[in-house]
Tab-separated table of C-alpha atoms (C1' of nucleotides) in Angstrom:
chain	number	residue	atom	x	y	z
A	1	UNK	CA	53.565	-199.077	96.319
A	2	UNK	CA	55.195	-199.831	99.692
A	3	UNK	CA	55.221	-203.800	100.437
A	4	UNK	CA	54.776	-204.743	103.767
A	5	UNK	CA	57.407	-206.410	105.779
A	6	UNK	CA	56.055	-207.603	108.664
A	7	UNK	CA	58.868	-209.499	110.385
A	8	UNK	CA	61.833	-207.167	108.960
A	9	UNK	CA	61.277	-204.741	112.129
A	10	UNK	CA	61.186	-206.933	115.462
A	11	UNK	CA	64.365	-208.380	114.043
A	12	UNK	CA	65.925	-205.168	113.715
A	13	UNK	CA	64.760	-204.126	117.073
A	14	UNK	CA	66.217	-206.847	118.475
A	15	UNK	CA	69.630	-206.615	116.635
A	16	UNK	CA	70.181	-202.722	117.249
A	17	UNK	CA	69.245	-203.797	120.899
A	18	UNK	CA	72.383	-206.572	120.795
A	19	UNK	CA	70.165	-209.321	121.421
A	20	UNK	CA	70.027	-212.491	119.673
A	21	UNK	CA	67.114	-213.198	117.336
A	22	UNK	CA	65.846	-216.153	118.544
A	23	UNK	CA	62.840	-217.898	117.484
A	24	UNK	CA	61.321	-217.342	121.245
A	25	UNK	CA	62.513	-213.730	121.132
A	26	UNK	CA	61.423	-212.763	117.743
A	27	UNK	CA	58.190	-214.641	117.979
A	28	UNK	CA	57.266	-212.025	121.579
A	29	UNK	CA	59.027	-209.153	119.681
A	30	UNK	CA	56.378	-209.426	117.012
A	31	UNK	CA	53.760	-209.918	119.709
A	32	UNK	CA	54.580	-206.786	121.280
A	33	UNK	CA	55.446	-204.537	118.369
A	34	UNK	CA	53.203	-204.924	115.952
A	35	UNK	CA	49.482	-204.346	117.334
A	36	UNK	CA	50.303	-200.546	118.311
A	37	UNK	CA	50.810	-199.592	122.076
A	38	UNK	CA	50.134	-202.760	124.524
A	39	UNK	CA	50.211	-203.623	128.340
A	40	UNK	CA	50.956	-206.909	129.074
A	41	UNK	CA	51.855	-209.179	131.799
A	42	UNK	CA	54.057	-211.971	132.042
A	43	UNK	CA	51.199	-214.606	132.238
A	44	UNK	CA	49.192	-212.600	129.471
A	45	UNK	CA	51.904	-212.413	126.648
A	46	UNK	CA	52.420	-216.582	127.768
A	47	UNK	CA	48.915	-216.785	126.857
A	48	UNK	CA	48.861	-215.168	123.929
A	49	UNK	CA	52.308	-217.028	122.908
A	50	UNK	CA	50.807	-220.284	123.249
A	51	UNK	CA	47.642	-219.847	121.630
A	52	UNK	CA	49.345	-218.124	118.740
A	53	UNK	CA	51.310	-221.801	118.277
A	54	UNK	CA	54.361	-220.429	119.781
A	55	UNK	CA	56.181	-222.733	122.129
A	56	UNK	CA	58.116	-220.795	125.017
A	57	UNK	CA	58.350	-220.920	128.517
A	58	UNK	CA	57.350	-218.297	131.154
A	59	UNK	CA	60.725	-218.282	132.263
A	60	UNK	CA	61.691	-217.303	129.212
A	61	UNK	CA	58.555	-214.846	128.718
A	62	UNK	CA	60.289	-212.833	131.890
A	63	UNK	CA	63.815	-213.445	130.788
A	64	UNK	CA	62.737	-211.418	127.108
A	65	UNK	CA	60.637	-208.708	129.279
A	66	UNK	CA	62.913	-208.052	131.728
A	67	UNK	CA	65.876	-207.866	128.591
A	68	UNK	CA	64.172	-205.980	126.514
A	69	UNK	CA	62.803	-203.437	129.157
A	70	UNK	CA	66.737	-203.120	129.991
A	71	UNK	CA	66.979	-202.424	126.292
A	72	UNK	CA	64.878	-199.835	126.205
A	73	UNK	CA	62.575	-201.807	124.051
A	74	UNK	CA	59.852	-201.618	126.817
A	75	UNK	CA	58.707	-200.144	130.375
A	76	UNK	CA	57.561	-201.493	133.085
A	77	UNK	CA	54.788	-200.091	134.793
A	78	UNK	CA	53.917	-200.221	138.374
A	79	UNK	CA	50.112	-199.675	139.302
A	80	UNK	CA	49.083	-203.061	141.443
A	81	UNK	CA	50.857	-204.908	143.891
A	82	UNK	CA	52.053	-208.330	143.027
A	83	UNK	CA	51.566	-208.001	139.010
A	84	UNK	CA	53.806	-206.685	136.490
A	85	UNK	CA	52.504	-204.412	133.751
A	86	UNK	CA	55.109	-204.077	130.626
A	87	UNK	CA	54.525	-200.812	128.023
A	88	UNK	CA	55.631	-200.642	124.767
A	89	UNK	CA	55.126	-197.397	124.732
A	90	UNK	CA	58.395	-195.886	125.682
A	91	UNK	CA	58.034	-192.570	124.833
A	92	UNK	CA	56.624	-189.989	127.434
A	93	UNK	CA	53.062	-190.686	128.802
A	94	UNK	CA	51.182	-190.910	131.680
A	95	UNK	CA	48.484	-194.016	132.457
A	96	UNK	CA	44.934	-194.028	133.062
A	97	UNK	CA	44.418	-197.079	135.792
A	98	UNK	CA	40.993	-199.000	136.006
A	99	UNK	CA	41.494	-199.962	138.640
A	100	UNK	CA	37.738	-202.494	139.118
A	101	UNK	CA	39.377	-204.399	135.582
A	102	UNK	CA	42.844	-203.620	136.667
A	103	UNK	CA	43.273	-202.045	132.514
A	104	UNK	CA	45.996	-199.734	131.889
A	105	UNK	CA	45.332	-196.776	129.329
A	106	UNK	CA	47.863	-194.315	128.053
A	107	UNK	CA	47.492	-191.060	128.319
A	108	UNK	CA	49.593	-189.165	125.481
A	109	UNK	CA	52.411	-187.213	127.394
A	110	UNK	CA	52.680	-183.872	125.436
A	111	UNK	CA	49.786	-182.073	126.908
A	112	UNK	CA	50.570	-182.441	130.003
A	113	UNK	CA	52.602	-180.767	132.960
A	114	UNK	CA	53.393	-181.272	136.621
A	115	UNK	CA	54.180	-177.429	138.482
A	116	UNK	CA	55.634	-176.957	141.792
A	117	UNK	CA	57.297	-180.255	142.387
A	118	UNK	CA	60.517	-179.808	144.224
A	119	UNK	CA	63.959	-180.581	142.773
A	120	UNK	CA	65.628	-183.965	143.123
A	121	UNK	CA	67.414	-184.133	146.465
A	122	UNK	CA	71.589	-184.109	146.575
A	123	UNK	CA	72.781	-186.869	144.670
A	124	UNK	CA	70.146	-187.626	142.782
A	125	UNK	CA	68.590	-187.417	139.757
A	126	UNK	CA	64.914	-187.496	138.162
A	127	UNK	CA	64.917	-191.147	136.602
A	128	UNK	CA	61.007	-190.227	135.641
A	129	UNK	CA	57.875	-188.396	136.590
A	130	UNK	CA	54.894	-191.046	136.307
A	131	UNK	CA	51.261	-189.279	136.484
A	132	UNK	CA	48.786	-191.889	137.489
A	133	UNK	CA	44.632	-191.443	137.145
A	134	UNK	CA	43.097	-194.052	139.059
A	135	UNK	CA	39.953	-194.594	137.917
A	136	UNK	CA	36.549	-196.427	139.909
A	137	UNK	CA	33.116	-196.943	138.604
A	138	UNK	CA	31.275	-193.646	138.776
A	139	UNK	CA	28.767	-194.776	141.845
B	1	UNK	CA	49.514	-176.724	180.874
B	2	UNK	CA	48.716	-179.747	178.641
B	3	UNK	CA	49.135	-182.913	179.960
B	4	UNK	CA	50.195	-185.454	177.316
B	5	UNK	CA	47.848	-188.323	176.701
B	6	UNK	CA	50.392	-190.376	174.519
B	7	UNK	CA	47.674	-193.361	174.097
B	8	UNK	CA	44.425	-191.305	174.160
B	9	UNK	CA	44.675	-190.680	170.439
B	10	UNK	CA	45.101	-193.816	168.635
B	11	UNK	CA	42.043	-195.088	170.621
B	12	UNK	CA	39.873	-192.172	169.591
B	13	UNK	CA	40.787	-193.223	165.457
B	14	UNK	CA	39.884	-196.593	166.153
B	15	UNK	CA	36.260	-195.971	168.014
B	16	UNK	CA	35.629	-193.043	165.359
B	17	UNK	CA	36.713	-195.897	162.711
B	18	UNK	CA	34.289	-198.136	164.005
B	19	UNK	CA	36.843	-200.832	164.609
B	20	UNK	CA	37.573	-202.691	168.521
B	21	UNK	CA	40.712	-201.260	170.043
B	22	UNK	CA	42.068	-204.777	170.664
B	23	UNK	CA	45.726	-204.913	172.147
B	24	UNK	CA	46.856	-205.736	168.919
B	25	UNK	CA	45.163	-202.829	166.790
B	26	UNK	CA	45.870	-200.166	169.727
B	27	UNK	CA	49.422	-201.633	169.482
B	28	UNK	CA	49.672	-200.968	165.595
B	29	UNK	CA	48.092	-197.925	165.758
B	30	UNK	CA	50.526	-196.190	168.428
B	31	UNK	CA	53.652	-197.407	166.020
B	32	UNK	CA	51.514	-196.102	162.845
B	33	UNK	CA	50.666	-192.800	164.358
B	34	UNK	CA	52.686	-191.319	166.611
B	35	UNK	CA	55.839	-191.113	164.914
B	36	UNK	CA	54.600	-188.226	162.128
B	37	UNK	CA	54.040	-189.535	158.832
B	38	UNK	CA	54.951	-192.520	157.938
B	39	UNK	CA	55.917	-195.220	155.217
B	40	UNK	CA	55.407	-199.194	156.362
B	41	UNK	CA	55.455	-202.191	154.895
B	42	UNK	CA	53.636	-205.322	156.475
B	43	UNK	CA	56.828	-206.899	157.528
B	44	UNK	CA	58.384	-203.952	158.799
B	45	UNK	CA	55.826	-202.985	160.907
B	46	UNK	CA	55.284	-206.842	161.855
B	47	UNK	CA	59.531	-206.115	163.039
B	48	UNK	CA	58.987	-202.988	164.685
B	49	UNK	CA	55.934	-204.693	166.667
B	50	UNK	CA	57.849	-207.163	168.011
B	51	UNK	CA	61.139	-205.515	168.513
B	52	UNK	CA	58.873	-203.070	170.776
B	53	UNK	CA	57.918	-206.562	172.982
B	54	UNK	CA	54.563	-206.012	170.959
B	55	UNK	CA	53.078	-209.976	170.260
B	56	UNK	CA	51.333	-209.854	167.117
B	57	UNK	CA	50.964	-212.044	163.795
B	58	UNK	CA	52.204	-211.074	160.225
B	59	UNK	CA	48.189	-212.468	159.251
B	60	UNK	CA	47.257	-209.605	161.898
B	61	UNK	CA	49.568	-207.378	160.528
B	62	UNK	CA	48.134	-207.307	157.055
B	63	UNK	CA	44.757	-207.695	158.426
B	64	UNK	CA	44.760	-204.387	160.312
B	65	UNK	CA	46.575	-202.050	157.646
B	66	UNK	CA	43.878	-203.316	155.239
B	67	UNK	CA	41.241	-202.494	157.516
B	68	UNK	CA	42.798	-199.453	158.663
B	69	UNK	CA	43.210	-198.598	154.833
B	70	UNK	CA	39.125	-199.537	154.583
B	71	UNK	CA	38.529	-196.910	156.955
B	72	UNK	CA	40.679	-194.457	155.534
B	73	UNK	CA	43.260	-194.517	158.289
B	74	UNK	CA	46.161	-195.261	155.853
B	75	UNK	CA	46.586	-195.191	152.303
B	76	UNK	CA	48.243	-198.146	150.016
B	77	UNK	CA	50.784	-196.580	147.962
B	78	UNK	CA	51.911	-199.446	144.813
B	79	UNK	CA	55.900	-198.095	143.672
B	80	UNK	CA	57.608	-200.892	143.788
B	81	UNK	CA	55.690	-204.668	141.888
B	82	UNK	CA	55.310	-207.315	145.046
B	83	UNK	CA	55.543	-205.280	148.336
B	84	UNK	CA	53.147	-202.663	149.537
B	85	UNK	CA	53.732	-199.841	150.918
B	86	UNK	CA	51.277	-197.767	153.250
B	87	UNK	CA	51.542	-194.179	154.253
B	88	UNK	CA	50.039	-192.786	157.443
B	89	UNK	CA	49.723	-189.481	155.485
B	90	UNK	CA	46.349	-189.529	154.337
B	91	UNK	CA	46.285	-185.569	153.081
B	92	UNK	CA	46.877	-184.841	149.530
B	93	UNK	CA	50.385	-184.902	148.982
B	94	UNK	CA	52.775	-187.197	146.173
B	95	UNK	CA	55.387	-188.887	145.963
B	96	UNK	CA	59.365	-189.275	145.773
B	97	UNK	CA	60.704	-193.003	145.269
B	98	UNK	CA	64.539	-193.620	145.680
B	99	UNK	CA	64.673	-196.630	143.262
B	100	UNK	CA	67.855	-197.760	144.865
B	101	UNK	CA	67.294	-198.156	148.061
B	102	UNK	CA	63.225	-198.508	147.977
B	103	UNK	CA	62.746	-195.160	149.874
B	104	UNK	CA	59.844	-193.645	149.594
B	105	UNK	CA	59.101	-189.770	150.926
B	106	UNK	CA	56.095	-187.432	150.590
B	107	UNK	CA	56.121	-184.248	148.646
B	108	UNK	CA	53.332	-182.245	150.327
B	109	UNK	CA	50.511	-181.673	147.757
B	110	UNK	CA	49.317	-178.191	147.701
B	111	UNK	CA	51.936	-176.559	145.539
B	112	UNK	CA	51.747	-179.348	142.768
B	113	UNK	CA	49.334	-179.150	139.982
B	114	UNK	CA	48.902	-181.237	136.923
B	115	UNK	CA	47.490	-179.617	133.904
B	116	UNK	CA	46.734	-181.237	130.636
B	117	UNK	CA	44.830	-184.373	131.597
B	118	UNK	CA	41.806	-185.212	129.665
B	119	UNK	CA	38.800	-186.227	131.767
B	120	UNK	CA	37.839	-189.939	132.831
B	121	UNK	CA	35.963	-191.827	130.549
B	122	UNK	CA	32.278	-192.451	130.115
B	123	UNK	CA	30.857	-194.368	133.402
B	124	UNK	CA	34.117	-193.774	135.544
B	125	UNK	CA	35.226	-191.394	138.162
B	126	UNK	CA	39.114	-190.097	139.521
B	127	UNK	CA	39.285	-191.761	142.488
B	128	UNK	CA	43.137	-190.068	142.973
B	129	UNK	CA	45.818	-188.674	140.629
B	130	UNK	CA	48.990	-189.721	142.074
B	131	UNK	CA	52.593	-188.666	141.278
B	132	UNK	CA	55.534	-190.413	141.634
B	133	UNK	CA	59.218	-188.813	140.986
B	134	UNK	CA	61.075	-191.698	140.411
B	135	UNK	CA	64.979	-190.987	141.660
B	136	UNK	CA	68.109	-192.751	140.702
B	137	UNK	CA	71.453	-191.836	141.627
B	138	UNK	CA	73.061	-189.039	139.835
B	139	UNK	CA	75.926	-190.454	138.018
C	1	DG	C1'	83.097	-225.249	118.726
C	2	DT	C1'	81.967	-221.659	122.029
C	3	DG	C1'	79.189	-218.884	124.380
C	4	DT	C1'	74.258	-217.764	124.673
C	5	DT	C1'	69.669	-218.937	125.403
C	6	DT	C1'	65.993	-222.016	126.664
C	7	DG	C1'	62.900	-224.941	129.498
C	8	DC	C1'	61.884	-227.243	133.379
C	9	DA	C1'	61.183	-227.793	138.023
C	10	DA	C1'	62.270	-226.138	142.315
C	11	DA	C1'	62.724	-222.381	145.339
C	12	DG	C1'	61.568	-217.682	146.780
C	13	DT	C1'	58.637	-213.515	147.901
C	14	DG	C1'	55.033	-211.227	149.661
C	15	DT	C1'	50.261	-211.912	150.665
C	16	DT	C1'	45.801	-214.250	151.722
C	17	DT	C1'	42.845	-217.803	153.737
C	18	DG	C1'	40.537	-221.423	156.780
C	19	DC	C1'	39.570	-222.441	161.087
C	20	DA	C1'	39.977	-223.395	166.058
C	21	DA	C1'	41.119	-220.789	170.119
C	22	DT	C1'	40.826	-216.403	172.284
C	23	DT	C1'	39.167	-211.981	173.320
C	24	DT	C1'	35.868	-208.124	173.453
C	25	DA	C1'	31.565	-205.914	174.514
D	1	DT	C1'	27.264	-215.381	175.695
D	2	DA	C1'	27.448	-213.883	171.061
D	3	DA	C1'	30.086	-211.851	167.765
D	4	DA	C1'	34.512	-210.184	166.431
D	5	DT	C1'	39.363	-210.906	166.322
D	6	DT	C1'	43.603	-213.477	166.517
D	7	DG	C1'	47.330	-216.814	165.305
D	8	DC	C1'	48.920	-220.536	162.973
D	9	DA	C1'	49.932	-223.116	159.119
D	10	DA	C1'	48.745	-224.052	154.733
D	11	DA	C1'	47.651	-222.201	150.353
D	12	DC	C1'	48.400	-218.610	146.902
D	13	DA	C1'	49.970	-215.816	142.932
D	14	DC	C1'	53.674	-214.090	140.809
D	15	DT	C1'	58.497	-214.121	139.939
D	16	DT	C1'	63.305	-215.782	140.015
D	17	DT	C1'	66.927	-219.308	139.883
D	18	DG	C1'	69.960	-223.442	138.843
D	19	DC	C1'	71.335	-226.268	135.567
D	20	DA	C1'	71.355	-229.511	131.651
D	21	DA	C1'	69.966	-229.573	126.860
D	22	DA	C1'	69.369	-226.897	122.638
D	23	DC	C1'	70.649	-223.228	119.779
D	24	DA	C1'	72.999	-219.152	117.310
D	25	DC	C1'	76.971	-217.473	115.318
DNA sequence: GTGTTTGCAAAGTGTTTGCAATTTA
DNA sequence: TAAATTGCAAACACTTTGCAAACAC
């Protein structure tokens, strides 16, 4: 029977990413990683932090977001102005936006397909096609 | 032969919008409108106003692209977290984003289609399905 | 020990608001 | 004149920064 090691894979994330294990690190890591697929703000994973007993600042919550989004670890989402939505879902999706409660959904990426879009213009590349469904109370 | 009426047209949008063509909005609307389609941001438009000897606030600004947005004048497009950006183009069309140098472009809308989405969820409606090609610099 | 990371408080952005003065119909 | 609109300055929400103290290796 398989033991579970609940800690063993936020610190490897973290090491394969070259980033220090911290307490402050390791203690978001595990908030992120290990309740499935998340969106979360800055303010909300604070929250969350602090109520869980974890002391760190929100400085620090945006230091580890913005690091581990460079990392790969996590993507940042755009959908409202003025907030910052972070995934950890990295792999390819598309989002369902709601946007009354301002939730953010995933919407599994292998189904679906975007035809007729034009190539990238000279010197550039495709960093990403983002599909987003904004969604409103049905009147 | 047509005789230009360079000002009748931006008046017309505002009556038919229900809003008072005051020097300020008739002002905003001629810079909005009659330059093709468009990309803004408050503060640019708030430059371009007063660089064109135009006297108006940044409150004013942001008061009359939200109510021009209300009346479906304009449409708020959210690519980049803390600054708006709002696009005269209020057809169906997507978009390009040049994350490097915060460009953003339309990609007219008829040829695109996106297949593969599941439908909205119980009690909500698509209000829009937008696309964004996100573009870097090729390396 | 040395370089990295943290926390705090202050500063920065872009945006919104309250309200008196002005303008429009 | 009555109601809508404007401008200003202050307030806001979110995010970033500078730097001394704490920490990881």
């Amino acid at each position: 029977m398989q033991v579970s090691r609940p800690y063993a894979e936020p610190l490897a994330r973290l090491r394969q990413a070259g980033l220090r294990p911290t307490r402050q690190r390791l203690a978001l890591a595990r908030q992120l990683f290990q309740h499935g697929d998340r969106h979360v703000t800055a303010e909300l994973l604070h929250g969350e932090a602090e109520r869980a007993g974890i002391r760190v600042s929100l400085a620090t919550v945006y230091n580890t977001l913005h690091q581990f989004t460079a990392a790969g670890l996590l993507r940042e989402v755009v959908v409202d102005a003025g907030r910052s939505y972070f995934d950890t879902n990295v792999r390819n999706h598309h989002h369902f936006f709601h946007e009354d409660s301002g939730e953010l959904r995933d919407i599994p990426g292998e189904g679906i397909q975007v035809t007729g879009l034009p190539g990238a213009p000279d010197g550039k590349e495709v960093a990403r096609i983002e599909v987003i469904v904004r969604l409103r109370p049905r009147d």
